[in-house]
Coordinates of N, CA and C in Angstrom, one line a residue:
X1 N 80.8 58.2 74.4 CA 81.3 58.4 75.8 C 81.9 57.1 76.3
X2 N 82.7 57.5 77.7 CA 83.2 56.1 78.1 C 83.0 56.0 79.4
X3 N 83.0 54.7 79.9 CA 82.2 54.3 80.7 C 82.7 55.0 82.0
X4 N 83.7 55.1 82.1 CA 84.5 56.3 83.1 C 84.0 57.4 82.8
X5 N 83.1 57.8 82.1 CA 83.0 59.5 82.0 C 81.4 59.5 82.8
X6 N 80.9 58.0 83.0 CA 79.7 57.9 83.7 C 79.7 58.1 85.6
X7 N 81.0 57.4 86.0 CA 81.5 56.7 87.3 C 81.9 58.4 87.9
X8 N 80.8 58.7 89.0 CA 81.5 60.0 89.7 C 82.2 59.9 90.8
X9 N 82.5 61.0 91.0 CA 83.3 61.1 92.7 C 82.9 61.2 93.5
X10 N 83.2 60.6 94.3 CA 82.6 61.2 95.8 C 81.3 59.7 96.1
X11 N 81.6 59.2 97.1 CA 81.0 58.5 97.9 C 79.4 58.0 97.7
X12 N 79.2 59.5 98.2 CA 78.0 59.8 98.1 C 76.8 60.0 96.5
X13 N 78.1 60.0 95.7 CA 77.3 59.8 94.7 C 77.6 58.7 93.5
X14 N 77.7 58.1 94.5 CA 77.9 56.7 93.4 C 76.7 56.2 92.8
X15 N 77.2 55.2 92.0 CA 76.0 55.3 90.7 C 76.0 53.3 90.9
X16 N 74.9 52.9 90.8 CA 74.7 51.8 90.7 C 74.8 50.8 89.5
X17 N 75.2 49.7 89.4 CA 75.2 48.4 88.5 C 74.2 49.1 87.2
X18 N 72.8 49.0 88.3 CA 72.4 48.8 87.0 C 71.7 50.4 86.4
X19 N 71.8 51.2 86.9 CA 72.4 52.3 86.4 C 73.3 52.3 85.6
X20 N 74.4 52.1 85.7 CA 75.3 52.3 85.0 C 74.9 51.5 83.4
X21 N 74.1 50.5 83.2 CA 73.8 49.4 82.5 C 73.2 50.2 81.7
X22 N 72.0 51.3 82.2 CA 71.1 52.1 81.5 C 71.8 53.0 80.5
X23 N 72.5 53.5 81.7 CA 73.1 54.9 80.9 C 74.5 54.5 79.7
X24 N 75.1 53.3 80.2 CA 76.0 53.4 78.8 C 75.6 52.0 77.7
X25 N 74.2 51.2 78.2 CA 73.8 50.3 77.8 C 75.0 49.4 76.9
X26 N 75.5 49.2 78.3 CA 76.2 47.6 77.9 C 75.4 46.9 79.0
X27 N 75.9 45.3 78.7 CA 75.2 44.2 79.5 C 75.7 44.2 80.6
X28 N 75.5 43.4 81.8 CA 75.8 43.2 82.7 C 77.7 42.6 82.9
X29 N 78.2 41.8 81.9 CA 78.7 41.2 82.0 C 80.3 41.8 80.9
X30 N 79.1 42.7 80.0 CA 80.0 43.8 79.5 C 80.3 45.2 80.0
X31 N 79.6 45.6 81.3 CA 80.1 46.7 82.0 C 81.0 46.2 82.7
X32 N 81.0 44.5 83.7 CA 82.5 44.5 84.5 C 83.4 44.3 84.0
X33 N 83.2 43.8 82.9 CA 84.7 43.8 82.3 C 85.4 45.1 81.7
X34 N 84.4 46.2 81.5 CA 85.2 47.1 81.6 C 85.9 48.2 82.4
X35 N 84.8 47.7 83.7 CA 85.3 48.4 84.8 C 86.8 47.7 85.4
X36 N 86.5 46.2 85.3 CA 88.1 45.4 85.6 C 89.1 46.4 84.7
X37 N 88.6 46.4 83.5 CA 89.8 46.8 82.6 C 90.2 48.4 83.0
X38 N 89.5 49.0 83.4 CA 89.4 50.6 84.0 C 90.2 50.5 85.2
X39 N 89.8 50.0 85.9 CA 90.5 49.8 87.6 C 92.1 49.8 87.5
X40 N 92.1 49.4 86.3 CA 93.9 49.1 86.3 C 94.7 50.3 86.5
X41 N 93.8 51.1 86.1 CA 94.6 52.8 86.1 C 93.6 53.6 86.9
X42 N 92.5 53.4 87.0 CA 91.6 54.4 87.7 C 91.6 53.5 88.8
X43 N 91.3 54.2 90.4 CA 90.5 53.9 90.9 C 89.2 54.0 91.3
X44 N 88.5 52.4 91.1 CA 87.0 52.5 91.0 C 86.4 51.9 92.3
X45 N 85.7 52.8 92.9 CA 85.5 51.9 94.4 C 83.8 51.5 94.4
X46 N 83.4 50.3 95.0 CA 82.2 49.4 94.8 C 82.4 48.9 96.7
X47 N 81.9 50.2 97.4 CA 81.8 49.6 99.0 C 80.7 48.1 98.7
X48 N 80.9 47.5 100.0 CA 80.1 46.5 100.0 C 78.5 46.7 100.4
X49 N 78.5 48.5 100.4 CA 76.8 48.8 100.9 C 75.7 48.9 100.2
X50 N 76.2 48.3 98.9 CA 75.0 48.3 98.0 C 75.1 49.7 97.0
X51 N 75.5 50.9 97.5 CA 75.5 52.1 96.3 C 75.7 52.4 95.5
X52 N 76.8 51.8 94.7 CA 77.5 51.5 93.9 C 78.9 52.1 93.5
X53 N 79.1 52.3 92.5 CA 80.6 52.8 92.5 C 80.3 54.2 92.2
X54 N 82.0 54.3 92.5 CA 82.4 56.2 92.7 C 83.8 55.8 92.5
X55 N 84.3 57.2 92.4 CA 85.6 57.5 92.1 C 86.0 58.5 93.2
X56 N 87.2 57.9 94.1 CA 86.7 58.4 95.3 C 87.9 59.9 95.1
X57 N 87.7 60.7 96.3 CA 87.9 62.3 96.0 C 89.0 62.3 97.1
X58 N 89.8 63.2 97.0 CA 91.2 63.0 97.8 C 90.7 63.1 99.7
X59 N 89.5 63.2 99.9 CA 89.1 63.3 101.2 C 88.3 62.0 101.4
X60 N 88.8 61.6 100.7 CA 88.0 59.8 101.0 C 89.1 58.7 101.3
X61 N 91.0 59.0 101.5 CA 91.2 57.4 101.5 C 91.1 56.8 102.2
X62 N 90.4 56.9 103.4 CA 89.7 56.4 104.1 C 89.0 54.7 103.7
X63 N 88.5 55.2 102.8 CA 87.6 54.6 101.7 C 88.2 53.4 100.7
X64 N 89.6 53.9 100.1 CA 90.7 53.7 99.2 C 90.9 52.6 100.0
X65 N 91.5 52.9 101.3 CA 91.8 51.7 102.2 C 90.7 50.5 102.4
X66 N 89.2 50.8 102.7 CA 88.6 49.8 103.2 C 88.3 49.1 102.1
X67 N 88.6 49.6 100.6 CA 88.1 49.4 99.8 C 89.4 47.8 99.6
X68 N 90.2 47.9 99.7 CA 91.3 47.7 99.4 C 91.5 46.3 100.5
X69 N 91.1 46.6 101.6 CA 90.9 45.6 102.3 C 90.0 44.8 101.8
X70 N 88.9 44.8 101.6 CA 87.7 44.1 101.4 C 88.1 43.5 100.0
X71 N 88.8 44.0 98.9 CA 89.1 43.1 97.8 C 90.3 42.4 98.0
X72 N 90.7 42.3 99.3 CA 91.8 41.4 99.2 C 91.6 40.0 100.2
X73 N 90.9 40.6 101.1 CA 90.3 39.6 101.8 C 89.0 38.7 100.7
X74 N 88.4 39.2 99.6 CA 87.8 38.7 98.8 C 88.6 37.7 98.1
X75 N 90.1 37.9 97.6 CA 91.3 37.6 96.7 C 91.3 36.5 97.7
X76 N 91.9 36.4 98.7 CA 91.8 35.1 100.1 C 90.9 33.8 99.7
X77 N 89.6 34.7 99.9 CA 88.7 33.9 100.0 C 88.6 32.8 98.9
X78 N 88.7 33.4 97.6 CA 88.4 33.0 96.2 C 89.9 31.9 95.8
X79 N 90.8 32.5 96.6 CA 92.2 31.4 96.5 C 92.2 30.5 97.4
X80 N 91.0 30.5 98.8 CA 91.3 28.9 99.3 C 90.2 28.3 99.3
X81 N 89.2 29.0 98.4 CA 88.2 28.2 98.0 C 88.7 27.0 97.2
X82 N 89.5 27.1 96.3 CA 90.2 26.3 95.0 C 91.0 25.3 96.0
X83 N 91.2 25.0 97.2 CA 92.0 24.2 98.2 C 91.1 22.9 97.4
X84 N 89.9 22.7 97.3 CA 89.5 21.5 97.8 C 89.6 20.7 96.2
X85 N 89.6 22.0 95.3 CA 89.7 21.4 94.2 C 91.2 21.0 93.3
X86 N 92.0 21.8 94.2 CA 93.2 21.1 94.4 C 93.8 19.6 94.3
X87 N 93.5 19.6 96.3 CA 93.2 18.5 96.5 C 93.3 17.6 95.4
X88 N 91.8 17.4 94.9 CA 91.1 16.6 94.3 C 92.3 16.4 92.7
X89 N 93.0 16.8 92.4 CA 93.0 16.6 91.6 C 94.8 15.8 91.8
X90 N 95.1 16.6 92.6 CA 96.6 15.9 93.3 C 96.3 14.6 93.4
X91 N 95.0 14.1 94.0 CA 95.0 12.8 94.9 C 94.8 12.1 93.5
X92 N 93.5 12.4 92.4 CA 93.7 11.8 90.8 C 95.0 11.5 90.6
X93 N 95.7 12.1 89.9 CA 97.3 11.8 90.2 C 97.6 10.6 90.2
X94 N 97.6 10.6 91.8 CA 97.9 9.2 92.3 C 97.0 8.0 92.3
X95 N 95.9 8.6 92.3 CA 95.0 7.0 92.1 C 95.2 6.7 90.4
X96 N 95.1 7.6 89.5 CA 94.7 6.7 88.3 C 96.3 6.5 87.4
X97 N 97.2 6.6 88.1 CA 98.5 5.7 87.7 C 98.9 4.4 88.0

């Protein structure tokens, strides 16, 4: 089976991390990467309430949206974190020439 045949619909029945770990017993680190690789074509939604993922049902884009917000404001976050290491490496540059 595939790890999408585990991920259900609907909100309310989303299945957790480590649920999901049980039932198709991959690792931690080998389920996100397959859910990354999944997301490309499915949508897999992981609110930030702790429930876990679902696959949301055409009465949820509601959901689609918030979801959508929150990983892009995530994407923000994770791109001006790297500012300082930027920085740092621009100013190298110039000092060790």
């Amino acid at each position: 089976m595939n790890v999408i045949d585990f991920i259900p619909f609907g909100k309310q029945n989303a299945i957790t991390q480590n649920e999901l770990m049980m039932v198709t017993g991959l690792s931690d680190r080998m389920l996100r990467e397959e859910i990354s690789r999944l997301r490309r074509d499915v949508p897999i939604l992981n609110m930030q309430d702790g429930k876990g993922y679902f696959r949301p049902t055409e009465d949820e884009i509601e959901d689609v949206k918030k979801y959508i917000s929150q990983e892009e404001r995530r994407g923000k976050s994770v791109f001006w974190s790297l500012k300082g290491a930027r920085e740092f490496i621009k100013n190298e540059k110039h000092t060790s020439n």
